[in-house]
Structure formats: C-alpha cells, structure tokens
Amino acid sequence: MSVREGEAWRVVGHYPDGTPAEALAYFERKFADLAGEVALLEARHRQGGASAADLRSTAGALRERVVGAAAVGDLAALAGRLDVLSAELKEAAAAENAAARALVDEAIATRTALVEQMEALAARDAKSVHWKQTTAEVTELFEQWQGQQQNGPRLPKSAAQRLWKRFRDARSIIDKARREFYAELDETHKGSRSRKQALIERAEALAPKGEDGIGTYRDLLEAWKAAGHSGKKADDALWARFKAAGDALYGARADRESAEAEASLEKIEAKRALLEQARPIVDEPELAKARSALTAVQRQWDEIGRIFPREKERALDDELRKIEQSVRGREDVDWKRNNPETQARANDMTRQLTDAIAGLERELAEAQASGDSRAAAAAAEALSARKAWLSAIS
C-alpha cells in the first residue's frame, strides 16, 4: 500500500490477506497507536513527576519510529509535536540537572557540618568530657548521617568517601577515648570498692563493743567519705552494709538510754516530791531553819542519784537551784549586815553623826536665844541632814 504525502508517494507496507479497506484500516490503526504514544508522552510532561531526561530519551526514540513509519496519517505533524516536546524536555532536563546539583551541594554541606561537629567532639580534652552527654551527641550525629545516606541525594563517590573517612576517624577517636576513660574509671571504682569493703569489715567487727564502738565508727565514717566513688549501684550496696554496722552500735546506745530512762521514772517522781518539800523554804523567816531544811533536801537529792535523759535532770536541777539561790541571797545580805568590820565602820559613823547632831542642836539653841534667824536656819538645815544620815545607817 502507498500513500501520497505532498507531491510524492510513499510506500506504507503490504497487507496481502485483506481487502484495500482492511489494509487502510490496519495502517490507520498503526498511526493511531503512534499518536496515542505521543499524546501520552505530552501528558506525562504536563503532569510532572517523571524525569525530564527520561521523557526526552523516550521522545527521541519515538520520533525515530514516527519518521517513515508503516502507518497512514499525518506523520509529519506527529514528528513536529515530538520536536516541540523534545525542546521543552531539554529545558526541563537542564533545570532538573541544576536542581539536582544544588541538592548534592546542599547534601555535601550538610554532611560536612556533621563531620565538623564530630571532629569538634573528638578534639575535646578527654579529662573534661561529660561522657554520658557526649555519647548521646555522637549517637545523634551518626543517626543524622545515616538519615542523609538513606534519604538524601547520592553524592559523587570521591566526595562521599572523603567525608565518610573524616566522620569515621573522628568517631573512632571519641570511641577510643571513651573506652580509656571508662577503663580508668573502672580501676578507680575497684580501688574505692576495696577500701570501702575493708572499712565495712572493721565496722562490723565493732559489734561486740556495742556503744563503746561509736567513737571508732565515727572515725571510720570520715575515712568512708574520703574513699571515693565505686559506682552508684555498688556504692548503694556497700553503704547499706556500712550503715547497718553503725546502726547496731547506735542501737545499743539507744537501748541503754531507754533502760536508763525507764529506771529514772521513780527517781524523777522522788525529786519532784523533794521540790514540793523545798519550795516553802523560800518563805521561812528564820534563815538558820531555811539553811538546815535546804541542806536536808540537798542531801536526799544527791542520794536519789542521776536521772536520764539528761534534759529532764537539768530541768529538775534548775528548779532546785532557784531555791538554793534564794537562800544564798538571804545569807549574803545577813553576812554583810553582821560582818564585824562593816559593823565597826557603821558604829564609828553613828558616833560621829551623834556628836555632830549634839553640836548642831547647841548651835541652834544659841542662835534662837540670840535672835539670829540666819544662823538658826543654817543650823536647823544641817541638823536635819545629819539626822537623816543617822537614820539611814541605823
């Protein structure tokens, strides 16, 4: 079968087993298939999502099939549409390539930043590193690196290998430093555990001493504080044993104090009764009787003996002390009043004042007799003052 295109005829193909109409229909279907492929390719380009480079390659292959195809239809128009589509796809492919390069550049920058962060961690002084936090940071950086590898664009092999080597080497430095740190820490913990175990054995050996071992236990406690850390779990277990040994000693003291307090109940009541007996002593007018009664109370007080707890003993002693201070105060006053030296000085002063009063009385009488009112007033004033002094010391 032949078809005329412009001024020339083109042989389309042979269809020997059918009529001319069937042959025409067959070759028209061939054209329709080609046109459908062109339309589908155009639709994929308009809808987006497919690679422009792939579509361009498909369009080139399709055009080769369209040109001179064994089909009846406007092949030139199809070829023209493919030419237009190829030009558009060329521009789109160029844009895609630029975008892909930008994504690669961005991915390289991102991974470079991860590398630099890892290298910064590796450059820290291992002695000042907080390893729990640093380990978490290393894990986070590695997870980000894996996320970039899985979800990011494919990097050029040379760039990918170079960055990975830097990242891996920095991570290895950190891992080595961490292992060395924990190895050294483990040795330190072992030493501390050994020291604390020895302290526990010494503390537990104090058990037979009971309360008398408390002083030694306190010294061991100071040594415990200086023994260092053994790791939280080990420290908790060791401390539980050490504390239990101390609790046994303090428990012995608590038992002794409890027994003493129980034994002191009768003594407390006895001393309270003595206090009730001693309180009227404060109001006894005769100092000798007051002193005698107080001495008797004090003797019985001492015979009763010590009281526990000490706080209750101090409270009772304070009550008795008030009564003692009252009697002692009266005794001090009495002593001052009856002291021979004091009495002698008072008698001498009394004698002088008595003589002065007698003289002033004579002067007053003479002034009154002579009518000298001025002299009489002076003598009367002086006389009144001497009599007041005499009354004060008598």
Short mmCIF file of N, CA, C and O in Angstrom, two decimals, residues 17-63:
data_model
loop_
_atom_site.label_atom_id
_atom_site.label_comp_id
_atom_site.label_asym_id
_atom_site.label_seq_id
_atom_site.Cartn_x
_atom_site.Cartn_y
_atom_site.Cartn_z
N ASP A 17 -3.37 -10.29 2.83
CA ASP A 17 -4.50 -11.18 3.08
C ASP A 17 -5.81 -10.44 3.30
O ASP A 17 -6.79 -11.03 3.78
N GLY A 18 -5.87 -9.18 2.97
CA GLY A 18 -7.10 -8.44 3.20
C GLY A 18 -7.46 -7.56 2.03
O GLY A 18 -6.71 -7.41 1.07
N THR A 19 -8.60 -6.94 2.16
CA THR A 19 -9.08 -6.03 1.13
C THR A 19 -8.37 -4.70 1.30
O THR A 19 -7.76 -4.42 2.36
N PRO A 20 -8.45 -3.83 0.28
CA PRO A 20 -7.85 -2.49 0.41
C PRO A 20 -8.40 -1.73 1.63
O PRO A 20 -7.66 -1.03 2.32
N ALA A 21 -9.69 -1.89 1.91
CA ALA A 21 -10.28 -1.18 3.05
C ALA A 21 -9.69 -1.70 4.36
O ALA A 21 -9.40 -0.94 5.29
N GLU A 22 -9.53 -3.02 4.44
CA GLU A 22 -8.95 -3.60 5.65
C GLU A 22 -7.49 -3.19 5.82
O GLU A 22 -7.03 -2.92 6.94
N ALA A 23 -6.78 -3.11 4.64
CA ALA A 23 -5.38 -2.69 4.70
C ALA A 23 -5.28 -1.25 5.19
O ALA A 23 -4.44 -0.90 6.04
N LEU A 24 -6.18 -0.36 4.69
CA LEU A 24 -6.17 1.04 5.11
C LEU A 24 -6.48 1.16 6.60
O LEU A 24 -5.82 1.90 7.35
N ALA A 25 -7.47 0.41 7.03
CA ALA A 25 -7.84 0.46 8.44
C ALA A 25 -6.68 0.00 9.33
O ALA A 25 -6.42 0.55 10.40
N TYR A 26 -5.95 -1.03 8.87
CA TYR A 26 -4.83 -1.55 9.65
C TYR A 26 -3.74 -0.50 9.82
O TYR A 26 -3.25 -0.24 10.93
N PHE A 27 -3.39 0.17 8.70
CA PHE A 27 -2.30 1.16 8.78
C PHE A 27 -2.75 2.44 9.48
O PHE A 27 -1.93 3.15 10.08
N GLU A 28 -4.05 2.74 9.45
CA GLU A 28 -4.55 3.88 10.21
C GLU A 28 -4.46 3.60 11.72
O GLU A 28 -4.20 4.50 12.52
N ARG A 29 -4.73 2.30 12.08
CA ARG A 29 -4.59 1.94 13.50
C ARG A 29 -3.14 2.09 13.95
O ARG A 29 -2.85 2.49 15.08
N LYS A 30 -2.21 1.76 13.05
CA LYS A 30 -0.80 1.93 13.37
C LYS A 30 -0.50 3.40 13.68
O LYS A 30 0.22 3.73 14.63
N PHE A 31 -1.08 4.31 12.89
CA PHE A 31 -0.88 5.73 13.10
C PHE A 31 -1.51 6.16 14.43
O PHE A 31 -0.94 6.94 15.20
N ALA A 32 -2.72 5.62 14.66
CA ALA A 32 -3.41 5.98 15.90
C ALA A 32 -2.60 5.55 17.12
O ALA A 32 -2.55 6.26 18.14
N ASP A 33 -1.97 4.38 17.05
CA ASP A 33 -1.13 3.92 18.16
C ASP A 33 0.03 4.88 18.40
O ASP A 33 0.35 5.22 19.54
N LEU A 34 0.66 5.32 17.27
CA LEU A 34 1.77 6.26 17.41
C LEU A 34 1.29 7.59 18.00
O LEU A 34 1.95 8.19 18.87
N ALA A 35 0.15 8.07 17.49
CA ALA A 35 -0.41 9.32 18.00
C ALA A 35 -0.75 9.22 19.49
O ALA A 35 -0.56 10.16 20.26
N GLY A 36 -1.24 8.02 19.89
CA GLY A 36 -1.56 7.81 21.31
C GLY A 36 -0.31 7.87 22.17
O GLY A 36 -0.32 8.43 23.28
N GLU A 37 0.78 7.30 21.64
CA GLU A 37 2.02 7.34 22.40
C GLU A 37 2.52 8.77 22.56
O GLU A 37 3.03 9.17 23.62
N VAL A 38 2.40 9.55 21.46
CA VAL A 38 2.82 10.96 21.52
C VAL A 38 1.97 11.72 22.54
O VAL A 38 2.49 12.49 23.36
N ALA A 39 0.65 11.50 22.51
CA ALA A 39 -0.25 12.19 23.43
C ALA A 39 0.06 11.81 24.89
O ALA A 39 0.04 12.66 25.80
N LEU A 40 0.35 10.50 25.10
CA LEU A 40 0.67 10.05 26.46
C LEU A 40 1.95 10.70 26.96
O LEU A 40 2.05 11.13 28.12
N LEU A 41 2.94 10.81 26.06
CA LEU A 41 4.21 11.44 26.44
C LEU A 41 4.01 12.91 26.79
O LEU A 41 4.57 13.43 27.75
N GLU A 42 3.17 13.59 25.97
CA GLU A 42 2.88 15.00 26.26
C GLU A 42 2.16 15.15 27.62
O GLU A 42 2.43 16.08 28.39
N ALA A 43 1.25 14.22 27.89
CA ALA A 43 0.50 14.28 29.15
C ALA A 43 1.43 14.06 30.34
O ALA A 43 1.33 14.74 31.37
N ARG A 44 2.34 13.11 30.22
CA ARG A 44 3.29 12.86 31.32
C ARG A 44 4.16 14.09 31.58
O ARG A 44 4.48 14.39 32.73
N HIS A 45 4.51 14.80 30.51
CA HIS A 45 5.32 16.01 30.68
C HIS A 45 4.52 17.11 31.38
O HIS A 45 5.02 17.80 32.28
N ARG A 46 3.26 17.26 31.00
CA ARG A 46 2.42 18.30 31.61
C ARG A 46 2.15 18.00 33.08
O ARG A 46 2.13 18.90 33.92
N GLN A 47 1.92 16.74 33.39
CA GLN A 47 1.57 16.37 34.77
C GLN A 47 2.77 16.44 35.71
O GLN A 47 2.61 16.64 36.91
N GLY A 48 3.95 16.31 35.18
CA GLY A 48 5.15 16.35 36.02
C GLY A 48 5.32 15.05 36.79
O GLY A 48 4.51 14.14 36.73
N GLY A 49 6.41 14.99 37.52
CA GLY A 49 6.68 13.80 38.33
C GLY A 49 7.68 12.87 37.68
O GLY A 49 8.47 12.23 38.35
N ALA A 50 7.62 12.77 36.38
CA ALA A 50 8.57 11.92 35.66
C ALA A 50 9.83 12.71 35.33
O ALA A 50 9.82 13.93 35.20
N SER A 51 10.95 11.99 35.20
CA SER A 51 12.21 12.64 34.88
C SER A 51 12.18 13.22 33.47
O SER A 51 11.84 12.53 32.50
N ALA A 52 12.51 14.50 33.35
CA ALA A 52 12.52 15.14 32.04
C ALA A 52 13.56 14.49 31.13
O ALA A 52 13.35 14.35 29.91
N ALA A 53 14.69 14.07 31.70
CA ALA A 53 15.73 13.42 30.90
C ALA A 53 15.22 12.11 30.34
O ALA A 53 15.46 11.77 29.16
N ASP A 54 14.50 11.33 31.16
CA ASP A 54 13.95 10.06 30.69
C ASP A 54 12.90 10.29 29.62
O ASP A 54 12.85 9.58 28.60
N LEU A 55 12.02 11.29 29.83
CA LEU A 55 10.98 11.59 28.84
C LEU A 55 11.62 12.06 27.53
O LEU A 55 11.14 11.72 26.43
N ARG A 56 12.67 12.82 27.64
CA ARG A 56 13.35 13.30 26.42
C ARG A 56 13.93 12.13 25.64
O ARG A 56 13.85 12.08 24.39
N SER A 57 14.53 11.17 26.35
CA SER A 57 15.06 9.98 25.68
C SER A 57 13.95 9.20 25.00
O SER A 57 14.09 8.74 23.85
N THR A 58 12.82 9.07 25.71
CA THR A 58 11.67 8.36 25.13
C THR A 58 11.14 9.08 23.90
O THR A 58 10.77 8.46 22.89
N ALA A 59 11.10 10.43 23.98
CA ALA A 59 10.61 11.22 22.84
C ALA A 59 11.52 11.05 21.63
O ALA A 59 11.05 10.95 20.48
N GLY A 60 12.84 10.97 21.84
CA GLY A 60 13.77 10.77 20.72
C GLY A 60 13.57 9.43 20.05
O GLY A 60 13.56 9.32 18.81
N ALA A 61 13.40 8.40 20.88
CA ALA A 61 13.18 7.06 20.32
C ALA A 61 11.85 6.98 19.58
O ALA A 61 11.75 6.35 18.51
N LEU A 62 10.83 7.64 20.12
CA LEU A 62 9.52 7.63 19.49
C LEU A 62 9.56 8.36 18.15
O LEU A 62 8.92 7.94 17.17
N ARG A 63 10.32 9.45 18.07
CA ARG A 63 10.39 10.20 16.81
C ARG A 63 11.02 9.34 15.71
O ARG A 63 10.60 9.39 14.55
#
